[in-house]
PDB file of C-alpha atoms in Angstrom:
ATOM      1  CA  UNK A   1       5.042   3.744  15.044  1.00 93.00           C
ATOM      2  CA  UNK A   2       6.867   3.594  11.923  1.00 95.00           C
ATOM      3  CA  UNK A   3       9.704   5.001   9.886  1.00 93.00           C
ATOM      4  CA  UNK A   4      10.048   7.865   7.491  1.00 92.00           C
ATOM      5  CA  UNK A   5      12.405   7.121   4.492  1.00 89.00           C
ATOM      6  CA  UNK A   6      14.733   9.781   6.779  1.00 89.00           C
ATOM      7  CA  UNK A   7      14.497   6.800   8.807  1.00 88.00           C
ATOM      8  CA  UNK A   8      12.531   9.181  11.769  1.00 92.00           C
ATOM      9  CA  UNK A   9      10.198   7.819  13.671  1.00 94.00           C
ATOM     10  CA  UNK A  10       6.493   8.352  12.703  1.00 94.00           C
ATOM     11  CA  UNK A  11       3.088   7.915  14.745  1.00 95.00           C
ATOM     12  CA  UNK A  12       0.511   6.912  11.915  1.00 95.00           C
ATOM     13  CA  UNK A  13      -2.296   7.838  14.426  1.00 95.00           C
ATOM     14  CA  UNK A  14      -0.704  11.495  13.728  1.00 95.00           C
ATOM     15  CA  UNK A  15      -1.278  11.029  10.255  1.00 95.00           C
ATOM     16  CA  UNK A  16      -5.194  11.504  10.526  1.00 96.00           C
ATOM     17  CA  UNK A  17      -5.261  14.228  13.422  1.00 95.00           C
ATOM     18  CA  UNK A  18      -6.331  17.092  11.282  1.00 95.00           C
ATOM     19  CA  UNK A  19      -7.666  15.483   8.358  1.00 97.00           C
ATOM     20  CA  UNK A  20      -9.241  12.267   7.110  1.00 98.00           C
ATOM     21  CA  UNK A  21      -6.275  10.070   5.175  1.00 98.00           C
ATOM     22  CA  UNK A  22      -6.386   7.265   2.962  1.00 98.00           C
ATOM     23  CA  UNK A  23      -4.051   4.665   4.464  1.00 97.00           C
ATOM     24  CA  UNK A  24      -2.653   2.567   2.202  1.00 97.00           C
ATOM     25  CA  UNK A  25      -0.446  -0.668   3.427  1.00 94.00           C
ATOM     26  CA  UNK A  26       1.185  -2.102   0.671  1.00 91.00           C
ATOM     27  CA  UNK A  27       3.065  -5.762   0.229  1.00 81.00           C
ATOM     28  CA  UNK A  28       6.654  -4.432  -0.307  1.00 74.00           C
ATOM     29  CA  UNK A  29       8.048  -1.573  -2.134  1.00 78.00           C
ATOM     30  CA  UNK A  30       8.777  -3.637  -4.897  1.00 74.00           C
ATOM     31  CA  UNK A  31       5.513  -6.029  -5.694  1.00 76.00           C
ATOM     32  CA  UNK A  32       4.447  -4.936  -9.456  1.00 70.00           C
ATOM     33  CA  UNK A  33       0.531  -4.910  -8.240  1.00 76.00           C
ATOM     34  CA  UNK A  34       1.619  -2.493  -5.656  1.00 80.00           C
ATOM     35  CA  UNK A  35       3.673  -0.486  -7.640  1.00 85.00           C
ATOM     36  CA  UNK A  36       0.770  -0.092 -10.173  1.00 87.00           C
ATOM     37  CA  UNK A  37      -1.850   1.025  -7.192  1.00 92.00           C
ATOM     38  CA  UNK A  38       0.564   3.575  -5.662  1.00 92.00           C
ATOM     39  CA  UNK A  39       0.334   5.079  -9.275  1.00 92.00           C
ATOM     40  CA  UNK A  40      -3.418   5.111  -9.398  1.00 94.00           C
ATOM     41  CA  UNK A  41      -3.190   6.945  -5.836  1.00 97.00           C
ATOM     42  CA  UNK A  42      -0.805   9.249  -7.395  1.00 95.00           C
ATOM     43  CA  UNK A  43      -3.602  10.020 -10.469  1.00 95.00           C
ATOM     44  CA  UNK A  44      -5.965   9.953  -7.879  1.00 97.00           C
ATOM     45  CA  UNK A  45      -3.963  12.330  -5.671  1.00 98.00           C
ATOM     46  CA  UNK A  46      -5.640  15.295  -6.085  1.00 98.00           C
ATOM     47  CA  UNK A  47      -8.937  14.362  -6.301  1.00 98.00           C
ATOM     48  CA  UNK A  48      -8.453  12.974  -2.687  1.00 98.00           C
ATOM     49  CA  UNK A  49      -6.783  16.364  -1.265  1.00 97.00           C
ATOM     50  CA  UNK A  50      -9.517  18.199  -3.106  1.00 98.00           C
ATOM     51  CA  UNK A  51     -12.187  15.671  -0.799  1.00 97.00           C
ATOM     52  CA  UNK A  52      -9.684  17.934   1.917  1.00 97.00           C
ATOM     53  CA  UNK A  53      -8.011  14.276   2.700  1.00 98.00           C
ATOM     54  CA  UNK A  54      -4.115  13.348   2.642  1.00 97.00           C
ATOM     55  CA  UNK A  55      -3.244   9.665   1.078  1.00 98.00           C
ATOM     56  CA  UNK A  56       0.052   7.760   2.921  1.00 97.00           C
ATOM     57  CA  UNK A  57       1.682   4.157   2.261  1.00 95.00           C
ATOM     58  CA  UNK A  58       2.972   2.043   4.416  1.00 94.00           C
ATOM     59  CA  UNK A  59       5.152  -0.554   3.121  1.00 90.00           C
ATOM     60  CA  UNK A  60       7.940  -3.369   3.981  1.00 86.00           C
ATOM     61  CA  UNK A  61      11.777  -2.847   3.691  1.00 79.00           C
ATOM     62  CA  UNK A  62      13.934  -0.513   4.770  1.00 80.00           C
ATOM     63  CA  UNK A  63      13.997   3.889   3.922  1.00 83.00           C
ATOM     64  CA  UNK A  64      16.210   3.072   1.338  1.00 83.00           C
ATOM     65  CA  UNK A  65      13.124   1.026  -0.975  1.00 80.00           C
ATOM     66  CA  UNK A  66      10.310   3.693   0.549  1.00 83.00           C
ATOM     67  CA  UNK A  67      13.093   6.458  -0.970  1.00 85.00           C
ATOM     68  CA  UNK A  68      13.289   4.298  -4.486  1.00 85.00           C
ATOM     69  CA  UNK A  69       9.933   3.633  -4.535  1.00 83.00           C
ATOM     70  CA  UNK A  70       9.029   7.501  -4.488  1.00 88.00           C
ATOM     71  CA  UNK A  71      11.303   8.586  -6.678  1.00 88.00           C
ATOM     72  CA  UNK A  72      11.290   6.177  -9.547  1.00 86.00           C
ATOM     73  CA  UNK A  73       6.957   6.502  -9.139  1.00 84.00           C
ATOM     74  CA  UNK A  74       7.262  10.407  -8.572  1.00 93.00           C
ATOM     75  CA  UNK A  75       4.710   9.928  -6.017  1.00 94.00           C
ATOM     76  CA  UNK A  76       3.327  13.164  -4.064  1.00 96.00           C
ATOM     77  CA  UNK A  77       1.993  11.620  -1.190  1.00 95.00           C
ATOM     78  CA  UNK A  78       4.353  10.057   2.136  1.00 94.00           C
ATOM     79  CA  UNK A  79       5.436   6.318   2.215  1.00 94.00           C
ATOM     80  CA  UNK A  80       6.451   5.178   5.443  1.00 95.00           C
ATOM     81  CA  UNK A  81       8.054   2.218   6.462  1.00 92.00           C
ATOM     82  CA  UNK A  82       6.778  -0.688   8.649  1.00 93.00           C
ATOM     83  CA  UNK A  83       9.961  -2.576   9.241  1.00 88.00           C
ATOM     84  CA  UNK A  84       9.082  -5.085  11.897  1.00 89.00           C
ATOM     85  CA  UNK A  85       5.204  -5.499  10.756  1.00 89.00           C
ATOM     86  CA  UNK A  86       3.872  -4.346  14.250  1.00 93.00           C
ATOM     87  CA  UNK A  87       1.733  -1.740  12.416  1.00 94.00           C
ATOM     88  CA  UNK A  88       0.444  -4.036   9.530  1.00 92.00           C
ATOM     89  CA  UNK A  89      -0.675  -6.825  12.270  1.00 92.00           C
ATOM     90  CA  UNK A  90      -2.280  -4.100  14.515  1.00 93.00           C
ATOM     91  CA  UNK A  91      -4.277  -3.556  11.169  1.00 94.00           C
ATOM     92  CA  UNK A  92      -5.148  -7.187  10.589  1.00 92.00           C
ATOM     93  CA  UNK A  93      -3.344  -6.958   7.052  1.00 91.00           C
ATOM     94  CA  UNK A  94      -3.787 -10.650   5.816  1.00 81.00           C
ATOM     95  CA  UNK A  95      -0.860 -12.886   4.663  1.00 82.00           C
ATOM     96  CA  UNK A  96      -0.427 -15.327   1.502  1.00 77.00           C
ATOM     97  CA  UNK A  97       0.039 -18.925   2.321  1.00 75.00           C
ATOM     98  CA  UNK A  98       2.420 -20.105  -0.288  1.00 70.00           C
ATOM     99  CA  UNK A  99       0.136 -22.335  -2.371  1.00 69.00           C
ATOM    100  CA  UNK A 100      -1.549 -19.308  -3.017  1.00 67.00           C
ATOM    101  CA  UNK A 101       1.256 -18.324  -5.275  1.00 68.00           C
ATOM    102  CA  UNK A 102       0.325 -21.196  -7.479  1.00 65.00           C
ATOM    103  CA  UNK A 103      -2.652 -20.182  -7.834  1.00 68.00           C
ATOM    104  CA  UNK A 104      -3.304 -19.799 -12.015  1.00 62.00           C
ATOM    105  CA  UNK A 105      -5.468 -16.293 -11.676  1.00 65.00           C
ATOM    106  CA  UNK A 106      -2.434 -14.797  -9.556  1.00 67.00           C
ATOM    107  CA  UNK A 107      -0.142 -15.452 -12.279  1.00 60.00           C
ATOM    108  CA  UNK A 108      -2.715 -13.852 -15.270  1.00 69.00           C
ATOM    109  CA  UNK A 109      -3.274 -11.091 -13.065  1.00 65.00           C
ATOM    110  CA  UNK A 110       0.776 -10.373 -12.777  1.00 67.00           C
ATOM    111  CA  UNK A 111       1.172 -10.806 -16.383  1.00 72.00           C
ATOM    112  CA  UNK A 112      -1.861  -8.222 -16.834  1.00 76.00           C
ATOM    113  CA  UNK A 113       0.014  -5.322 -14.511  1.00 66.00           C
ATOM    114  CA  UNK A 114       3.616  -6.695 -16.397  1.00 74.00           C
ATOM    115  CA  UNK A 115       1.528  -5.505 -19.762  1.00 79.00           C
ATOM    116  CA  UNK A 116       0.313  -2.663 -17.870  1.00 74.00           C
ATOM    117  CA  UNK A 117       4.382  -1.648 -17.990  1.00 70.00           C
ATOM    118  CA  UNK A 118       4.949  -2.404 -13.701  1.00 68.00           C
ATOM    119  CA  UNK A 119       7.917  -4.686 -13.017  1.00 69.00           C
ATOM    120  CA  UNK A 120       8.684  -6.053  -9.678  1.00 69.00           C
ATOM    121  CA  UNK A 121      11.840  -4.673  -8.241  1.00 69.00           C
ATOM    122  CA  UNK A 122      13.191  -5.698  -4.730  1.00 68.00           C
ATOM    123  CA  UNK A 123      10.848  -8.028  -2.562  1.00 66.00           C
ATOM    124  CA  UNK A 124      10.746  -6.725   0.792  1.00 64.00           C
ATOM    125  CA  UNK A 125      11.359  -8.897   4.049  1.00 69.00           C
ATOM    126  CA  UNK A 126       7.673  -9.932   4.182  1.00 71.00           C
ATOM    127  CA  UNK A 127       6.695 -11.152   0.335  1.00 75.00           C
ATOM    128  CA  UNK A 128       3.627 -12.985   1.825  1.00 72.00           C
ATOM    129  CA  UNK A 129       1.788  -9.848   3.202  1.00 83.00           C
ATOM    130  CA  UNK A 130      -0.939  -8.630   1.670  1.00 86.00           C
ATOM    131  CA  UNK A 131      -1.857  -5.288   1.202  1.00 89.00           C
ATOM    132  CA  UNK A 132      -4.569  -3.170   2.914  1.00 95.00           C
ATOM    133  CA  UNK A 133      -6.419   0.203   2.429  1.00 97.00           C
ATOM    134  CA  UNK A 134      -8.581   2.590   5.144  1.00 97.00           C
ATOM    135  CA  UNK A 135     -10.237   6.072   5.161  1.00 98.00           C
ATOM    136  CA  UNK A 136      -9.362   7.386   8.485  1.00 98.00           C
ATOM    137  CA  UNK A 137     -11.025  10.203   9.746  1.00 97.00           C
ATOM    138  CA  UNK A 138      -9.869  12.875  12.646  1.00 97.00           C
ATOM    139  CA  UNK A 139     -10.887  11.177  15.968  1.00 94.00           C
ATOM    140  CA  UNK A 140      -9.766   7.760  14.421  1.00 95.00           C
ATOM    141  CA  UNK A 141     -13.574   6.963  12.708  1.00 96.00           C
ATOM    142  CA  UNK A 142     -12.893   4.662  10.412  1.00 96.00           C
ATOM    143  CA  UNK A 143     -14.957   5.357   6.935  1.00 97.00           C
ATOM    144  CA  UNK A 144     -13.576   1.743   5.079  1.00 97.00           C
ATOM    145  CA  UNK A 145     -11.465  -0.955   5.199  1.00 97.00           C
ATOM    146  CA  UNK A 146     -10.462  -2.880   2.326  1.00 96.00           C
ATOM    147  CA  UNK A 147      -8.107  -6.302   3.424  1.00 95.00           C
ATOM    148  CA  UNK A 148      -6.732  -7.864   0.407  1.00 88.00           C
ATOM    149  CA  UNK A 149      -7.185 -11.325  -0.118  1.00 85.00           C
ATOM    150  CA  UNK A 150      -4.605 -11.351  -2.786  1.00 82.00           C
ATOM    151  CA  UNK A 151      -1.596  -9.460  -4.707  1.00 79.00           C
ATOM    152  CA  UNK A 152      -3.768  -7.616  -7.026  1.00 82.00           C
ATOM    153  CA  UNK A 153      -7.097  -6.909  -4.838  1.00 83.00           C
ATOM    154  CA  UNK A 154      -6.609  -3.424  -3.877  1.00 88.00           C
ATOM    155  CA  UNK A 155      -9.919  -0.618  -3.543  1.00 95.00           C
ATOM    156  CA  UNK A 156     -10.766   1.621  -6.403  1.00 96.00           C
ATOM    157  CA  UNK A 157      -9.522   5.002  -6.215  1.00 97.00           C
ATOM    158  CA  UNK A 158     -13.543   5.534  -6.690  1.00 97.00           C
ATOM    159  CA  UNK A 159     -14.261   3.691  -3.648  1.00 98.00           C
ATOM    160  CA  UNK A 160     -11.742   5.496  -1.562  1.00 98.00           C
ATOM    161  CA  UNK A 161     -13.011   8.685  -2.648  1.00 98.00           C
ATOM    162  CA  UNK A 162     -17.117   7.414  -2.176  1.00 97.00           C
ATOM    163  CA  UNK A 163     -15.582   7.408   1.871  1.00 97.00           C
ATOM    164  CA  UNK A 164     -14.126  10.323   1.881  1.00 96.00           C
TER     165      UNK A 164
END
């Protein structure tokens, strides 16, 4: 279970009852590589509905930075918060160790997405999460699963849609 940005309790196993559903964990509502995947989801939005899916984020913080996050990034799909990280450790969403944020590649890749025109806003209370995506189908099949091994490694919009 996780929060709504109502801050209402949500059962993501609901989310993929009727339909398949590209679940999307992110870092935190403020990471700049996360920022600029939730806007290819959002180009990528209705491709995936017309595959007859739904797409949701999860994220870290509170409903207050899953509100900001959808409004400033106009996004049309649901972002739900994972405040305690139960739900992205029942996924097995991997964690930075904090050399890895030395790492030379991590910092071209943030300057590439800073080009790109995404800025990181507010960290959220885990910074060294990862991010992870699955295609979820009714019954709970899972179609793919994507674990990030760092910041910027997030599936193609292509790939996610190949699932589906």
């Amino acid at each position: 279970e996780v929060a709504d940005p109502t801050g209402s309790i949500v059962r993501i196993a609901d989310t993929w009852e009727h339909e398949p559903v590209v679940l999307a964990f992110l870092r935190h509502f403020g990471c700049l590589h996360c920022r600029q995947f939730a806007s290819q989801l959002r180009d990528g939005y209705d491709a995936i509905v017309a595959k007859g899916a739904d797409v949701v984020a999860i994220g870290t913080g509170n409903p207050e930075h899953g509100r900001d996050l959808m409004t400033t990034m106009d996004l049309p799909f649901r972002v739900l918060i994972d405040a305690d990280g139960r739900a992205a450790r029942a996924a097995s969403v991997c964690t930075l160790h904090p050399w890895d944020l030395l790492r030379p590649a991590l910092w071209r890749g943030a300057r590439r997405v800073r080009r790109a025109g995404f800025h990181q806003s507010r960290t959220g209370a885990r910074p060294m999460q990862l991010g992870a995506q699955f295609v979820i189908a009714p019954g709970g099949e899972l179609r793919f699963v994507h674990l990030e091994r760092t910041p910027d490694d997030h599936a193609t919009v292509a790939a996610l849609l190949a699932a589906l």
